mmCIF file of C-alpha atoms in Angstrom:
data_model
loop_
_atom_site.group_PDB
_atom_site.id
_atom_site.type_symbol
_atom_site.label_atom_id
_atom_site.label_comp_id
_atom_site.label_asym_id
_atom_site.label_seq_id
_atom_site.Cartn_x
_atom_site.Cartn_y
_atom_site.Cartn_z
ATOM 1 C CA UNK X 1 240.701 43.918 75.727
ATOM 2 C CA UNK X 2 239.545 44.732 79.937
ATOM 3 C CA UNK X 3 238.532 47.471 81.056
ATOM 4 C CA UNK X 4 237.855 47.883 84.429
ATOM 5 C CA UNK X 5 233.693 49.373 85.292
ATOM 6 C CA UNK X 6 232.616 50.922 88.117
ATOM 7 C CA UNK X 7 229.717 49.105 90.478
ATOM 8 C CA UNK X 8 228.212 52.256 91.767
ATOM 9 C CA UNK X 9 228.147 53.918 88.368
ATOM 10 C CA UNK X 10 226.621 51.346 86.045
ATOM 11 C CA UNK X 11 222.961 51.120 86.398
ATOM 12 C CA UNK X 12 222.836 54.351 85.407
ATOM 13 C CA UNK X 13 224.340 53.252 81.837
ATOM 14 C CA UNK X 14 221.221 51.372 82.072
ATOM 15 C CA UNK X 15 219.224 54.084 81.609
ATOM 16 C CA UNK X 16 216.559 54.635 78.264
ATOM 17 C CA UNK X 17 218.800 57.297 76.151
ATOM 18 C CA UNK X 18 218.031 60.697 75.439
ATOM 19 C CA UNK X 19 217.995 59.683 70.964
ATOM 20 C CA UNK X 20 216.642 56.746 69.767
ATOM 21 C CA UNK X 21 218.795 53.951 68.846
ATOM 22 C CA UNK X 22 217.932 51.568 66.055
ATOM 23 C CA UNK X 23 219.273 48.421 67.716
ATOM 24 C CA UNK X 24 215.993 47.671 68.534
ATOM 25 C CA UNK X 25 215.839 43.714 68.419
ATOM 26 C CA UNK X 26 218.159 43.747 71.498
ATOM 27 C CA UNK X 27 216.620 43.508 74.486
ATOM 28 C CA UNK X 28 218.340 46.478 77.920
ATOM 29 C CA UNK X 29 220.877 44.955 79.722
ATOM 30 C CA UNK X 30 220.486 43.862 82.767
ATOM 31 C CA UNK X 31 223.201 43.168 85.518
ATOM 32 C CA UNK X 32 223.390 41.022 88.682
ATOM 33 C CA UNK X 33 224.850 42.507 92.109
ATOM 34 C CA UNK X 34 228.122 41.417 92.596
ATOM 35 C CA UNK X 35 228.656 38.403 94.935
ATOM 36 C CA UNK X 36 230.948 40.250 97.518
ATOM 37 C CA UNK X 37 232.825 43.687 98.242
ATOM 38 C CA UNK X 38 236.435 42.005 96.593
ATOM 39 C CA UNK X 39 234.097 41.615 92.735
ATOM 40 C CA UNK X 40 234.392 44.734 89.921
ATOM 41 C CA UNK X 41 232.927 43.986 86.802
ATOM 42 C CA UNK X 42 235.535 43.847 83.222
ATOM 43 C CA UNK X 43 234.345 45.078 80.066
ATOM 44 C CA UNK X 44 235.469 42.734 77.136
ATOM 45 C CA UNK X 45 235.830 44.674 74.001
ATOM 46 C CA UNK X 46 235.119 41.859 71.512
ATOM 47 C CA UNK X 47 236.905 42.348 67.692
ATOM 48 C CA UNK X 48 235.115 43.997 65.164
ATOM 49 C CA UNK X 49 235.336 45.666 61.478
ATOM 50 C CA UNK X 50 232.141 47.031 61.749
ATOM 51 C CA UNK X 51 230.941 50.724 63.188
ATOM 52 C CA UNK X 52 228.632 48.675 66.299
ATOM 53 C CA UNK X 53 230.194 47.839 69.848
ATOM 54 C CA UNK X 54 229.869 44.328 70.509
ATOM 55 C CA UNK X 55 231.077 43.784 74.436
ATOM 56 C CA UNK X 56 230.697 41.291 77.197
ATOM 57 C CA UNK X 57 231.095 42.110 81.138
ATOM 58 C CA UNK X 58 232.623 39.565 83.691
ATOM 59 C CA UNK X 59 233.031 39.276 87.439
ATOM 60 C CA UNK X 60 236.511 39.348 88.925
ATOM 61 C CA UNK X 61 237.789 38.816 91.885
ATOM 62 C CA UNK X 62 240.146 41.394 93.386
ATOM 63 C CA UNK X 63 241.839 38.746 95.518
ATOM 64 C CA UNK X 64 243.572 36.686 92.226
ATOM 65 C CA UNK X 65 244.434 40.332 90.879
ATOM 66 C CA UNK X 66 242.622 39.728 86.963
ATOM 67 C CA UNK X 67 244.755 41.301 84.900
ATOM 68 C CA UNK X 68 242.924 44.064 83.291
ATOM 69 C CA UNK X 69 243.348 47.534 81.648
ATOM 70 C CA UNK X 70 242.021 50.432 82.933
ATOM 71 C CA UNK X 71 239.766 53.769 81.266
ATOM 72 C CA UNK X 72 238.505 56.788 83.795
ATOM 73 C CA UNK X 73 235.210 57.213 82.646
ATOM 74 C CA UNK X 74 231.652 58.546 84.321
ATOM 75 C CA UNK X 75 228.998 56.494 83.631
ATOM 76 C CA UNK X 76 226.594 58.989 83.904
ATOM 77 C CA UNK X 77 225.605 61.283 87.116
ATOM 78 C CA UNK X 78 221.930 62.423 88.062
ATOM 79 C CA UNK X 79 222.763 65.891 88.422
ATOM 80 C CA UNK X 80 223.634 68.210 85.442
ATOM 81 C CA UNK X 81 227.075 67.950 84.786
ATOM 82 C CA UNK X 82 228.783 71.788 84.531
ATOM 83 C CA UNK X 83 229.525 71.984 80.826
ATOM 84 C CA UNK X 84 226.509 70.080 80.687
ATOM 85 C CA UNK X 85 224.992 73.480 78.778
ATOM 86 C CA UNK X 86 228.275 74.338 77.235
ATOM 87 C CA UNK X 87 227.997 71.073 74.723
ATOM 88 C CA UNK X 88 225.170 69.215 75.551
ATOM 89 C CA UNK X 89 225.759 66.658 72.645
ATOM 90 C CA UNK X 90 228.559 65.085 74.564
ATOM 91 C CA UNK X 91 226.140 64.228 77.729
ATOM 92 C CA UNK X 92 223.301 62.462 75.724
ATOM 93 C CA UNK X 93 223.164 58.695 75.511
ATOM 94 C CA UNK X 94 222.823 59.051 72.557
ATOM 95 C CA UNK X 95 224.759 55.197 71.255
ATOM 96 C CA UNK X 96 224.060 52.156 71.744
ATOM 97 C CA UNK X 97 226.957 49.108 72.683
ATOM 98 C CA UNK X 98 225.755 45.470 72.791
ATOM 99 C CA UNK X 99 227.024 43.979 75.818
ATOM 100 C CA UNK X 100 225.969 39.968 76.386
ATOM 101 C CA UNK X 101 223.718 40.717 73.092
ATOM 102 C CA UNK X 102 222.083 43.751 75.479
ATOM 103 C CA UNK X 103 222.014 46.969 74.855
ATOM 104 C CA UNK X 104 223.581 49.653 76.693
ATOM 105 C CA UNK X 105 223.095 53.181 75.569
ATOM 106 C CA UNK X 106 226.426 55.619 76.168
ATOM 107 C CA UNK X 107 227.615 58.965 75.562
ATOM 108 C CA UNK X 108 229.120 59.944 72.669
ATOM 109 C CA UNK X 109 232.600 60.067 74.682
ATOM 110 C CA UNK X 110 232.400 56.350 75.753
ATOM 111 C CA UNK X 111 231.232 55.210 72.387
ATOM 112 C CA UNK X 112 234.412 56.945 70.584
ATOM 113 C CA UNK X 113 236.725 56.127 73.133
ATOM 114 C CA UNK X 114 235.276 51.854 72.588
ATOM 115 C CA UNK X 115 235.693 51.825 69.510
ATOM 116 C CA UNK X 116 239.523 53.700 69.101
ATOM 117 C CA UNK X 117 240.628 50.510 72.131
ATOM 118 C CA UNK X 118 238.864 47.253 69.783
#
């Protein structure tokens, strides 16, 4: 299954987490710039039974109408979220996913959504 990934926000998801991760054997994910303005990144969620989420990011060209399912999600905002004081744990990057054998730290909401979609 593919998910649309917002180019302008993905780098914020790669920042250090606020809570430590037990997946220290993996390096942090780093991405290359997209080749042109018609390109997007698609996240493929790999199958699995463990609680660990594994995925792969692939570049797709919008001019060839790639097939994908979209998940509306905000990777992060440098400003404090409006409801951060009400539910701070939902805004912390406290879960880790493995993407192309590298780690990306994500919020609890995204982690649980990826588990359900897998």
